[in-house]
XYZ file of C-alpha atoms in Angstrom:
707
model
C -33.413 -7.859 -26.885
C -34.182 -5.121 -24.364
C -33.032 -4.833 -20.773
C -34.090 -2.324 -18.129
C -31.123 -0.356 -16.803
C -30.491 2.767 -14.813
C -27.538 5.122 -14.647
C -25.955 5.229 -11.194
C -24.846 8.759 -12.069
C -28.263 10.410 -12.269
C -30.811 7.595 -11.939
C -31.948 7.865 -15.566
C -33.709 4.664 -16.641
C -33.970 3.195 -20.107
C -34.857 0.043 -21.986
C -31.511 -0.687 -23.577
C -30.969 -2.837 -26.665
C -28.464 -5.442 -25.498
C -27.191 -8.813 -26.725
C -28.379 -12.040 -25.135
C -26.452 -12.921 -21.962
C -24.022 -15.823 -22.202
C -24.915 -19.340 -21.110
C -22.370 -21.079 -18.888
C -22.121 -24.853 -18.623
C -24.436 -24.912 -15.588
C -26.932 -22.182 -16.413
C -30.121 -21.840 -18.437
C -31.330 -19.108 -20.770
C -34.842 -17.876 -19.952
C -37.190 -15.779 -22.046
C -39.060 -13.809 -19.427
C -42.852 -13.775 -19.177
C -42.979 -11.818 -15.923
C -40.588 -10.187 -13.472
C -41.308 -8.726 -10.043
C -40.202 -5.324 -8.792
C -39.053 -5.319 -5.182
C -40.347 -1.987 -3.951
C -38.042 -2.006 -0.933
C -34.679 -3.125 -2.328
C -35.013 -1.724 -5.843
C -36.832 1.378 -4.683
C -33.868 2.311 -2.479
C -31.409 1.613 -5.322
C -33.320 3.882 -7.685
C -33.768 6.570 -5.042
C -30.046 6.572 -4.194
C -29.125 6.811 -7.887
C -31.231 9.949 -8.234
C -29.439 11.703 -5.377
C -26.804 14.393 -5.877
C -23.137 13.395 -5.579
C -23.176 14.622 -1.980
C -26.335 12.627 -1.335
C -24.740 9.536 -2.855
C -21.694 9.991 -0.641
C -23.867 10.209 2.486
C -25.847 7.120 1.461
C -22.751 5.024 0.648
C -20.048 6.036 3.079
C -18.102 2.774 2.759
C -17.781 3.350 -0.985
C -16.457 6.853 -0.311
C -13.686 5.401 1.879
C -12.649 3.081 -0.967
C -12.513 6.020 -3.375
C -10.312 8.003 -0.987
C -7.889 5.078 -0.642
C -7.812 4.646 -4.421
C -7.030 8.339 -4.895
C -4.053 8.039 -2.549
C -2.473 5.336 -4.727
C -3.612 6.242 -8.248
C -4.083 9.995 -8.035
C -7.198 12.129 -8.214
C -7.478 12.236 -12.020
C -7.333 8.474 -12.565
C -9.601 7.833 -9.590
C -12.131 10.280 -11.008
C -12.099 8.404 -14.322
C -12.596 5.089 -12.539
C -15.503 6.384 -10.466
C -17.195 8.060 -13.426
C -16.791 4.911 -15.498
C -18.716 3.061 -12.780
C -21.398 5.742 -12.494
C -21.845 6.014 -16.261
C -22.304 2.274 -16.726
C -25.912 1.125 -17.119
C -26.851 -0.918 -14.073
C -29.460 -3.711 -14.185
C -32.401 -3.973 -11.807
C -34.432 -6.902 -10.515
C -33.914 -10.331 -8.970
C -37.127 -12.362 -9.372
C -38.719 -13.535 -12.616
C -40.321 -16.416 -14.501
C -40.346 -17.530 -18.122
C -39.559 -20.212 -20.674
C -36.252 -22.053 -21.058
C -34.821 -21.387 -24.537
C -31.294 -22.803 -24.067
C -29.486 -24.971 -21.512
C -25.812 -25.276 -20.578
C -23.896 -28.420 -21.413
C -23.878 -29.673 -17.805
C -27.562 -28.999 -17.113
C -29.565 -32.202 -16.579
C -32.813 -31.147 -14.900
C -34.045 -28.566 -17.440
C -34.797 -28.786 -21.139
C -35.813 -26.264 -23.769
C -39.514 -25.492 -23.432
C -39.685 -25.902 -19.649
C -41.121 -23.077 -17.561
C -38.948 -21.828 -14.711
C -39.002 -19.361 -11.823
C -35.649 -17.676 -11.288
C -33.854 -15.589 -8.700
C -30.585 -13.860 -7.905
C -28.479 -11.114 -9.416
C -28.916 -12.386 -12.983
C -32.731 -12.692 -12.798
C -33.105 -9.082 -13.904
C -35.779 -7.122 -15.717
C -34.840 -8.187 -19.227
C -36.483 -9.985 -22.116
C -33.898 -12.766 -21.778
C -31.850 -13.755 -18.707
C -29.183 -16.367 -17.987
C -29.565 -17.986 -14.565
C -27.480 -20.654 -12.746
C -29.381 -23.888 -12.142
C -29.406 -23.556 -8.342
C -31.284 -20.282 -8.730
C -34.016 -21.702 -10.944
C -36.918 -24.088 -10.271
C -39.439 -25.720 -12.581
C -42.989 -24.451 -12.859
C -45.277 -27.440 -13.387
C -48.555 -25.537 -13.809
C -48.394 -22.939 -16.631
C -51.474 -21.114 -15.298
C -49.438 -20.054 -12.249
C -46.429 -18.605 -14.074
C -47.323 -15.042 -13.060
C -47.580 -15.909 -9.370
C -44.457 -18.101 -9.576
C -42.419 -15.080 -10.675
C -42.530 -14.122 -6.963
C -40.464 -17.222 -6.064
C -37.365 -15.302 -4.963
C -39.342 -12.978 -2.699
C -41.342 -15.956 -1.464
C -38.099 -17.752 -0.592
C -37.012 -14.754 1.504
C -40.253 -14.949 3.460
C -39.981 -18.730 3.787
C -36.434 -18.573 5.133
C -37.597 -16.144 7.821
C -40.286 -18.619 8.861
C -37.754 -21.454 8.909
C -35.395 -19.433 11.102
C -38.239 -18.910 13.574
C -38.523 -22.728 13.847
C -42.174 -22.609 14.825
C -44.204 -25.664 15.739
C -47.799 -26.532 14.928
C -50.159 -24.447 17.072
C -47.596 -21.810 18.082
C -48.072 -18.113 17.375
C -46.023 -15.449 15.631
C -46.183 -11.704 15.129
C -45.108 -10.324 11.755
C -43.940 -6.706 12.007
C -44.152 -5.106 8.570
C -46.894 -6.053 6.111
C -45.246 -5.183 2.843
C -44.968 -7.845 0.162
C -42.642 -10.117 2.169
C -44.719 -9.636 5.318
C -47.965 -10.500 3.530
C -46.437 -13.677 2.101
C -45.003 -14.531 5.529
C -48.487 -14.339 7.055
C -49.830 -16.805 4.492
C -46.896 -19.174 4.975
C -47.473 -19.194 8.728
C -51.143 -20.082 8.293
C -50.233 -22.813 5.782
C -47.881 -24.334 8.372
C -50.418 -24.332 11.203
C -49.069 -21.294 13.061
C -51.328 -18.483 14.313
C -50.035 -15.165 12.890
C -50.645 -11.608 14.012
C -49.729 -8.789 11.629
C -48.553 -5.279 12.484
C -47.823 -2.286 10.249
C -47.802 1.498 10.487
C -49.622 1.713 7.119
C -53.372 1.210 7.496
C -53.703 0.239 3.826
C -51.397 -2.741 4.364
C -53.239 -3.728 7.540
C -56.534 -3.585 5.655
C -55.133 -5.715 2.799
C -53.997 -8.401 5.253
C -57.327 -8.399 7.038
C -59.293 -8.660 3.796
C -57.239 -11.715 2.807
C -56.796 -13.497 6.123
C -59.443 -12.203 8.488
C -59.095 -9.653 11.240
C -55.711 -10.716 12.595
C -53.648 -7.629 11.740
C -53.412 -4.302 13.548
C -52.087 -0.801 13.160
C -48.872 -0.056 14.994
C -50.465 3.240 15.999
C -53.055 1.588 18.250
C -52.431 2.491 21.871
C -53.789 -0.875 23.027
C -51.682 -2.951 20.621
C -49.531 -4.674 23.245
C -52.602 -5.471 25.359
C -54.295 -7.063 22.334
C -51.257 -9.270 21.708
C -51.056 -10.334 25.347
C -54.759 -11.201 25.302
C -54.342 -13.293 22.135
C -51.438 -15.209 23.707
C -53.110 -15.883 27.043
C -50.845 -13.355 28.717
C -47.627 -15.232 27.906
C -46.411 -13.209 24.947
C -45.576 -14.378 21.432
C -43.555 -17.479 20.617
C -41.723 -15.711 17.779
C -41.601 -12.335 16.073
C -40.522 -12.020 12.438
C -39.524 -8.472 11.494
C -40.065 -7.907 7.766
C -40.238 -4.120 8.002
C -37.627 -1.805 6.496
C -37.010 1.140 8.782
C -34.292 3.322 10.266
C -36.227 3.299 13.552
C -35.425 0.931 16.417
C -39.124 0.645 17.218
C -39.644 -2.777 15.524
C -36.940 -4.513 17.538
C -37.914 -2.760 20.779
C -41.556 -3.755 20.256
C -40.486 -7.333 19.562
C -38.653 -7.453 22.890
C -41.727 -6.292 24.773
C -44.271 -8.662 23.205
C -42.126 -11.829 23.111
C -42.669 -14.540 25.688
C -39.799 -15.790 27.819
C -37.295 -17.815 25.759
C -38.958 -16.534 22.563
C -37.305 -15.796 19.214
C -36.939 -12.595 17.243
C -36.034 -13.068 13.573
C -34.848 -10.129 11.458
C -35.670 -10.388 7.768
C -35.985 -6.700 6.896
C -33.468 -3.877 7.107
C -33.832 -2.509 10.645
C -31.349 -1.341 13.289
C -30.316 -4.094 15.698
C -29.450 -1.873 18.648
C -31.948 -2.301 21.499
C -32.497 -1.837 25.208
C -31.052 -4.804 27.049
C -33.771 -5.270 29.653
C -36.390 -7.323 27.790
C -33.905 -9.390 25.788
C -31.892 -10.136 28.936
C -34.718 -10.840 31.362
C -36.647 -13.016 28.918
C -33.466 -14.618 27.514
C -34.650 -14.043 23.947
C -32.935 -15.416 20.854
C -32.172 -12.739 18.241
C -31.679 -14.337 14.825
C -30.817 -13.032 11.366
C -32.371 -14.525 8.254
C -30.024 -14.476 5.249
C -32.038 -13.779 2.129
C -33.320 -16.854 0.252
C -31.672 -19.459 2.501
C -28.566 -21.680 2.715
C -26.459 -21.334 -0.410
C -26.948 -17.585 -0.659
C -23.641 -15.747 -1.216
C -21.813 -19.077 -1.692
C -20.245 -19.013 -5.168
C -19.797 -22.798 -5.178
C -23.528 -23.180 -4.720
C -24.858 -20.286 -6.765
C -22.325 -19.982 -9.593
C -20.980 -23.517 -9.920
C -24.205 -25.362 -9.158
C -22.748 -27.493 -6.351
C -25.745 -28.454 -4.201
C -25.753 -29.150 -0.467
C -26.730 -32.777 0.321
C -30.343 -32.849 1.440
C -29.419 -35.103 4.373
C -27.322 -32.283 5.843
C -29.092 -29.146 4.582
C -32.784 -29.820 4.134
C -33.774 -26.355 2.972
C -31.467 -24.535 0.569
C -32.390 -21.397 -1.332
C -33.323 -23.541 -4.335
C -35.497 -25.854 -2.259
C -37.123 -22.832 -0.598
C -37.962 -21.409 -4.036
C -39.315 -24.770 -5.179
C -41.417 -25.161 -2.029
C -42.921 -21.718 -2.569
C -43.841 -22.496 -6.177
C -45.484 -25.782 -5.127
C -47.513 -23.980 -2.450
C -48.703 -21.532 -5.118
C -49.584 -24.336 -7.548
C -51.426 -26.287 -4.831
C -53.337 -23.137 -3.860
C -52.034 -23.243 -0.299
C -51.071 -19.566 -0.628
C -52.712 -16.941 -2.819
C -50.422 -14.383 -4.454
C -52.897 -12.843 -6.915
C -54.494 -10.411 -4.410
C -51.000 -9.135 -3.540
C -50.398 -7.984 -7.133
C -51.535 -4.384 -6.943
C -50.074 -3.227 -10.272
C -49.107 -4.799 -13.578
C -47.116 -2.818 -16.157
C -46.050 -3.774 -19.646
C -42.263 -4.066 -19.762
C -42.125 -1.092 -22.153
C -43.644 1.046 -19.374
C -41.300 -0.131 -16.611
C -40.172 3.403 -15.799
C -43.749 4.277 -14.771
C -43.645 1.492 -12.198
C -40.568 2.944 -10.509
C -41.998 6.448 -10.621
C -44.993 5.064 -8.731
C -42.718 3.516 -6.080
C -40.641 6.662 -5.595
C -43.567 9.102 -5.605
C -45.853 6.879 -3.480
C -48.769 8.586 -5.193
C -50.988 5.565 -4.585
C -50.818 2.412 -2.426
C -48.944 -0.564 -3.878
C -47.824 -4.024 -2.810
C -46.741 -6.436 -5.538
C -45.697 -4.792 -8.821
C -44.952 -6.963 -11.844
C -43.702 -6.362 -15.363
C -45.275 -8.305 -18.225
C -43.266 -9.144 -21.365
C -44.341 -9.501 -24.975
C -43.377 -13.123 -25.626
C -44.406 -13.081 -29.309
C -41.989 -10.446 -30.623
C -38.770 -11.542 -32.333
C -35.534 -10.870 -30.458
C -32.022 -10.212 -31.755
C -29.099 -11.958 -30.046
C -26.588 -9.265 -31.096
C -26.517 -5.480 -31.160
C -24.829 -3.865 -34.157
C -23.866 -0.333 -35.192
C -21.733 1.000 -37.987
C -18.673 3.066 -37.010
C -16.651 4.322 -39.963
C -14.183 6.725 -38.359
C -11.076 4.541 -38.778
C -12.095 1.786 -41.192
C -8.588 1.812 -42.741
C -6.888 0.833 -39.489
C -4.485 -2.089 -39.871
C -5.401 -3.437 -36.450
C -9.009 -4.591 -36.154
C -9.795 -5.589 -32.583
C -12.288 -7.896 -30.917
C -12.605 -7.933 -27.123
C -13.582 -11.012 -25.130
C -14.250 -9.841 -21.592
C -14.525 -6.123 -20.903
C -14.947 -5.612 -17.182
C -13.592 -2.824 -15.019
C -9.919 -3.625 -15.686
C -10.364 -3.567 -19.459
C -12.414 -0.378 -19.281
C -9.931 1.434 -17.042
C -6.578 0.266 -18.433
C -6.914 -1.266 -21.902
C -9.771 0.250 -23.867
C -8.915 3.923 -23.180
C -5.505 3.261 -24.754
C -7.055 1.741 -27.886
C -9.911 4.128 -28.649
C -9.384 6.046 -31.888
C -6.116 4.156 -32.495
C -7.462 0.869 -33.842
C -10.713 -0.349 -35.362
C -12.790 -1.673 -32.468
C -14.958 -4.222 -34.218
C -16.724 -6.564 -31.768
C -17.028 -6.999 -27.998
C -18.229 -10.053 -26.099
C -18.989 -10.112 -22.373
C -21.123 -12.387 -20.226
C -23.256 -9.470 -19.011
C -25.581 -7.895 -21.545
C -25.564 -4.395 -20.067
C -21.751 -4.320 -19.879
C -21.428 -5.417 -23.489
C -23.774 -2.678 -24.690
C -22.134 -0.018 -22.522
C -18.681 -0.841 -23.907
C -20.065 -0.777 -27.449
C -21.449 2.734 -26.950
C -18.557 4.170 -24.990
C -15.694 2.957 -27.172
C -17.321 2.738 -30.598
C -17.445 -0.989 -31.316
C -19.420 -2.114 -34.344
C -21.303 -4.840 -32.504
C -21.705 -6.509 -29.119
C -22.483 -10.128 -28.385
C -22.371 -12.656 -25.559
C -20.912 -15.364 -27.808
C -17.109 -15.283 -27.948
C -17.331 -17.464 -31.051
C -18.770 -14.492 -32.948
C -15.554 -12.589 -32.233
C -13.195 -15.455 -33.018
C -14.906 -16.331 -36.299
C -15.161 -12.751 -37.556
C -12.772 -12.548 -40.533
C -12.735 -8.746 -40.240
C -11.001 -9.042 -36.844
C -7.265 -9.738 -36.846
C -6.494 -9.076 -33.158
C -8.144 -10.457 -30.036
C -7.932 -8.941 -26.552
C -8.788 -11.411 -23.777
C -9.708 -9.946 -20.373
C -11.944 -12.613 -18.849
C -11.514 -14.472 -15.585
C -8.350 -16.555 -15.480
C -9.823 -20.000 -16.096
C -10.943 -18.999 -19.612
C -7.618 -17.564 -20.782
C -5.968 -20.737 -22.072
C -8.924 -22.050 -24.073
C -9.556 -18.632 -25.623
C -5.860 -18.206 -26.504
C -5.853 -21.635 -28.162
C -9.055 -20.840 -30.090
C -7.698 -17.445 -31.161
C -4.442 -19.010 -32.369
C -6.439 -21.620 -34.284
C -8.288 -18.755 -35.986
C -4.961 -17.067 -36.859
C -5.510 -13.986 -34.705
C -2.960 -11.794 -32.971
C -3.597 -12.031 -29.220
C -3.271 -9.795 -26.194
C -4.256 -11.752 -23.075
C -4.284 -10.337 -19.590
C -2.186 -12.257 -17.084
C -2.025 -15.116 -16.451
C -1.522 -16.798 -19.809
C -2.929 -20.052 -18.424
C -3.599 -21.976 -15.215
C -1.295 -24.997 -15.379
C 1.688 -26.533 -17.198
C -0.341 -28.732 -19.527
C -2.177 -25.660 -20.849
C 1.160 -23.874 -21.229
C 2.624 -26.741 -23.273
C -0.455 -26.859 -25.508
C -0.283 -23.118 -26.135
C 3.458 -23.259 -26.814
C 3.084 -26.110 -29.291
C 0.347 -24.321 -31.244
C 2.077 -20.921 -31.114
C 5.198 -22.370 -32.718
C 3.146 -23.424 -35.761
C 1.740 -19.930 -36.271
C 3.020 -16.547 -37.313
C 0.945 -14.481 -34.906
C 1.752 -12.219 -31.978
C 0.897 -13.527 -28.510
C 1.283 -10.897 -25.811
C 0.606 -11.287 -22.077
C -0.254 -8.180 -20.043
C 3.014 -7.990 -18.093
C 2.696 -4.210 -18.025
C 5.341 -3.338 -15.419
C 8.105 -3.967 -17.969
C 6.833 -0.896 -19.809
C 6.677 1.543 -16.887
C 8.871 4.671 -17.220
C 10.922 3.829 -14.130
C 11.759 0.322 -15.363
C 12.681 1.693 -18.771
C 14.973 4.203 -17.019
C 16.690 1.398 -15.065
C 17.264 -0.606 -18.231
C 18.871 2.391 -19.932
C 21.271 2.901 -17.026
C 22.021 -0.751 -16.227
C 22.250 -2.019 -19.788
C 25.540 -3.946 -19.645
C 25.199 -7.710 -19.395
C 26.388 -7.965 -15.802
C 24.618 -9.758 -12.930
C 22.060 -7.797 -10.937
C 20.697 -8.310 -7.437
C 16.986 -7.558 -7.085
C 14.898 -7.172 -3.937
C 11.161 -6.781 -4.594
C 8.680 -6.267 -1.730
C 4.953 -6.338 -2.486
C 2.519 -5.263 0.224
C -0.292 -7.112 -1.535
C -3.030 -6.741 1.058
C -5.651 -9.248 2.043
C -8.117 -10.721 -0.436
C -11.123 -12.515 1.141
C -10.874 -16.285 0.978
C -14.127 -16.500 -1.008
C -12.963 -14.038 -3.694
C -12.900 -15.586 -7.170
C -9.123 -14.997 -7.449
C -8.619 -17.491 -4.602
C -10.838 -20.075 -6.246
C -8.464 -22.759 -7.600
C -10.777 -23.477 -10.530
C -11.514 -19.889 -11.583
C -8.720 -17.612 -10.356
C -6.003 -20.145 -9.625
C -4.857 -18.338 -6.488
C -2.718 -15.237 -6.053
C 0.563 -16.760 -7.201
C -0.854 -17.610 -10.619
C -3.073 -14.547 -10.740
C -0.664 -11.825 -9.579
C 2.779 -13.032 -8.510
C 3.427 -13.923 -12.172
C 3.716 -10.151 -12.728
C 6.634 -9.814 -10.357
C 8.405 -12.941 -11.560
C 8.276 -11.627 -15.102
C 9.541 -8.185 -14.095
C 12.521 -9.670 -12.263
C 13.315 -11.758 -15.346
C 13.138 -8.645 -17.512
C 15.418 -6.624 -15.218
C 17.897 -9.493 -14.879
C 17.985 -9.851 -18.648
C 18.309 -13.631 -18.473
C 16.276 -16.797 -18.173
C 15.222 -18.063 -14.741
C 16.970 -21.363 -14.014
C 16.285 -22.100 -10.335
C 13.527 -21.342 -7.841
C 13.020 -21.756 -4.129
C 9.898 -20.514 -2.350
C 8.499 -20.589 1.171
C 4.957 -19.754 2.203
C 3.904 -18.522 5.641
C 1.655 -21.062 7.355
C -1.877 -19.714 7.663
C -5.171 -21.150 8.858
C -6.780 -20.720 5.434
C -3.842 -22.409 3.667
C -3.724 -19.746 0.962
C -0.411 -19.131 -0.810
C -0.610 -15.375 -0.330
C 2.270 -14.554 2.036
C 5.514 -15.927 0.666
C 9.138 -15.325 -0.231
C 10.546 -16.423 -3.597
C 14.222 -16.663 -4.466
C 15.075 -16.736 -8.162
C 18.351 -17.546 -9.861
C 19.154 -16.574 -13.463
C 21.435 -17.973 -16.142
C 23.640 -14.854 -16.127
C 24.257 -15.055 -12.382
C 21.626 -12.510 -11.350
C 19.522 -13.172 -8.301
C 16.135 -11.903 -7.124
C 14.125 -12.090 -3.925
C 10.368 -11.486 -4.179
C 8.573 -10.889 -0.868
C 4.838 -11.068 -1.496
C 2.956 -10.296 1.721
C -0.788 -10.162 2.312
C -0.601 -9.358 6.023
C 0.766 -5.811 5.983
C -0.666 -2.386 6.727
C -2.778 -0.619 4.112
C -0.866 2.577 4.925
C 2.307 1.147 3.422
C 2.866 1.542 -0.337
C 2.159 -1.577 -2.367
C 5.422 -2.105 -4.272
C 9.022 -1.338 -3.337
C 11.744 -2.471 -5.740
C 15.522 -2.315 -5.164
C 18.070 -3.082 -7.898
C 21.809 -3.378 -7.233
C 24.237 -3.381 -10.137
C 27.983 -2.849 -10.534
C 28.328 -0.227 -7.796
C 25.005 1.450 -8.555
C 21.556 1.098 -7.068
C 18.027 2.094 -7.964
C 14.973 2.188 -5.699
C 11.469 2.390 -7.193
C 8.648 3.207 -4.769
C 5.188 2.170 -5.980
C 5.997 3.239 -9.560
C 5.749 6.886 -8.529
C 9.320 7.766 -7.596
C 12.774 6.407 -8.410
C 16.011 7.139 -6.570
C 19.205 6.294 -8.458
C 22.492 5.999 -6.599
C 25.673 6.022 -8.684
C 28.408 8.584 -8.702
C 25.667 10.900 -7.457
C 22.076 10.640 -6.266
C 19.288 11.330 -8.727
C 15.567 11.403 -7.952
C 12.748 11.287 -10.466
C 9.092 11.618 -9.546
C 6.049 11.107 -11.738
C 2.928 13.225 -11.386
C 0.961 10.007 -10.999
C 1.589 6.286 -10.693
C 2.471 4.665 -14.040
C 2.719 0.881 -14.208
C 3.105 0.833 -17.975
C -0.400 -0.071 -19.158
C -0.580 2.582 -21.869
C 2.914 1.870 -23.190
C 2.420 -1.914 -23.390
C -0.752 -1.474 -25.477
C 0.958 1.121 -27.689
C 3.919 -1.137 -28.402
C 1.716 -4.176 -29.035
C -0.424 -2.330 -31.586
C 2.661 -0.785 -33.201
C 4.318 -4.175 -33.592
C 1.307 -5.486 -35.558
C 0.885 -2.345 -37.662
C 4.524 -2.275 -38.701
C 5.342 -5.979 -38.832
C 7.742 -5.787 -35.866
C 8.566 -8.566 -33.367
C 6.121 -8.726 -30.472
C 7.165 -6.519 -27.507
C 7.698 -9.468 -25.151
C 9.381 -12.470 -26.809
C 7.303 -15.612 -26.369
C 10.313 -17.395 -24.864
C 10.229 -14.933 -21.951
C 6.456 -15.264 -21.552
C 6.846 -19.029 -21.494
C 9.711 -18.944 -18.985
C 8.055 -16.576 -16.497
C 4.774 -18.497 -16.724
C 6.528 -21.820 -16.169
C 8.454 -20.317 -13.248
C 5.158 -19.246 -11.684
C 3.940 -22.847 -11.638
C 7.309 -23.978 -10.249
C 6.914 -21.567 -7.315
C 3.812 -23.492 -6.249
C 5.662 -26.783 -6.750
C 8.548 -25.552 -4.625
C 6.218 -24.576 -1.764
C 4.254 -27.815 -1.896
C 7.338 -30.059 -2.076
C 9.525 -27.897 0.171
C 12.448 -28.024 -2.233
C 14.320 -25.990 -4.823
C 13.299 -26.392 -8.448
C 15.756 -26.381 -11.316
C 14.373 -25.281 -14.692
């Protein structure tokens, strides 16, 4: 299939051959008939992408700050690679479409193959096939309105603005900005019995509104505009103002303050500055409200990604119900979208549509892309790469996001045969195929697991998929490298252990810190089997509560997702099995286990204290490790420097931070090529993983745990 993408580096657009996107348990696969281009949102994205690097920096100053902070910790060279990897990746466009359901997830009950659906959100992109969560899709009952229903997402944005205004039958409302959302807003107001007045600086948009709805819209440039509005409202002013304009000027919000009646409402839908003179808003005691996109549920991963609906008795209008209401209004001919469609392009000519938006060479309102629904589509993308066909290690990747692209794949390219890659996002899968020389890309992990030409699987998905993929890979007799954590709970660990012991395959977890140069140096110096005392402080930083890592079902929380690293490293340094654990978590309002102290005891008498803190300063280095051993000490600061104190002081400093990613991959591949034992014995992987779960048990039960 083909998907429209653009390069964030230079704005170049192309129709890219990509595999079908994956279908989760609560999503549906749609073959697109139409998709809508948002001239405002997408136009800005395309325009920014075509800017110079300096222009990009000015347009995205928050991103620049993140890059600077990354450079401080990882160095300029590695940061440059990370940034360029992001800029080089093909980025999808679009968020509103309609088409036919061709596959449904196992938990989907309200859609079946053959249904027509209008879709929205980040996955409803300009592509021949899209995968959309069920709460971002609604049924289309009347096939003749599928084109108009493709505007459902944009219609929901307009509808949510009207709902925020909370207007009653017979009241009046000014709409400032008569672009696509403004035009739809005007029709929605009329359909609900409200008297609208439209305003725009563009006479073409004013004329369009007047041709459709009568002479109720006016140019912002009229000197008598405010007098006209006062006359139409019997001198009281407007009940509500909905601002759908996109502007860097404060004029829309200042105008709203002047024309509103006392106790009126101003609702911001478009992107406008919110700074204003206090006088009108204070004297009239106006309500200033923000309208969040499509409605309740937006930006809530439980709602959008997991399909968990809000009960209608508590939340009458969600984003899904707003979309559905819009589609029904279209089908019942209560609103008329057809006159708002100014341009229709075949999908193959999508680039021309964006050129029109950027150049503004002619007036436009609604721009849609039409798809050829008769052509045959391929679910996979394949190429032949013969450079290293004789490689003993033939690799398939399941999951290839930013971590895999920055830390794993660069250390494998040209060293193994990269055979197949599977990711949930079509554009990512194709980008990884091109950049690293895979033979094919797919969205179906089963294609990778069942490929007899692949003997080694790398798993770099979100945490909740690790265990099932490891078990499937073992069942298919593959060698496995899985990013931490190995699994999410003890039952998964026991199942993996039982199956592993029946196989003769390598199973490696990405505990990379073991392989860092500084840790290797410590192990060379402190190699006698004597007890060690370890003090490990991690300035972990805050992760938002709604981040997927904190989701107990997907990420498992920060102990499972990250603290496992530090538990394993302490076990490796101690050189013995963990046999007792005691942990305490700092009480926090969000009840996250992200600021804690762990005390570990080992069979050889070693002891370790891990202080994992999320409430520290960003100016402090992330990791500080102290090791005390038989009259000697070593201090590692953020895997950049090491100070060794013995009979004399020795200091070693790396040119850049090295946490061992390259070395762990090298040793894993070497062990398979040469029939060597896996770099981390499974017994140690098992023990550190089990200890991670026991940390949570210790906190919850407020007691020490003996293993």
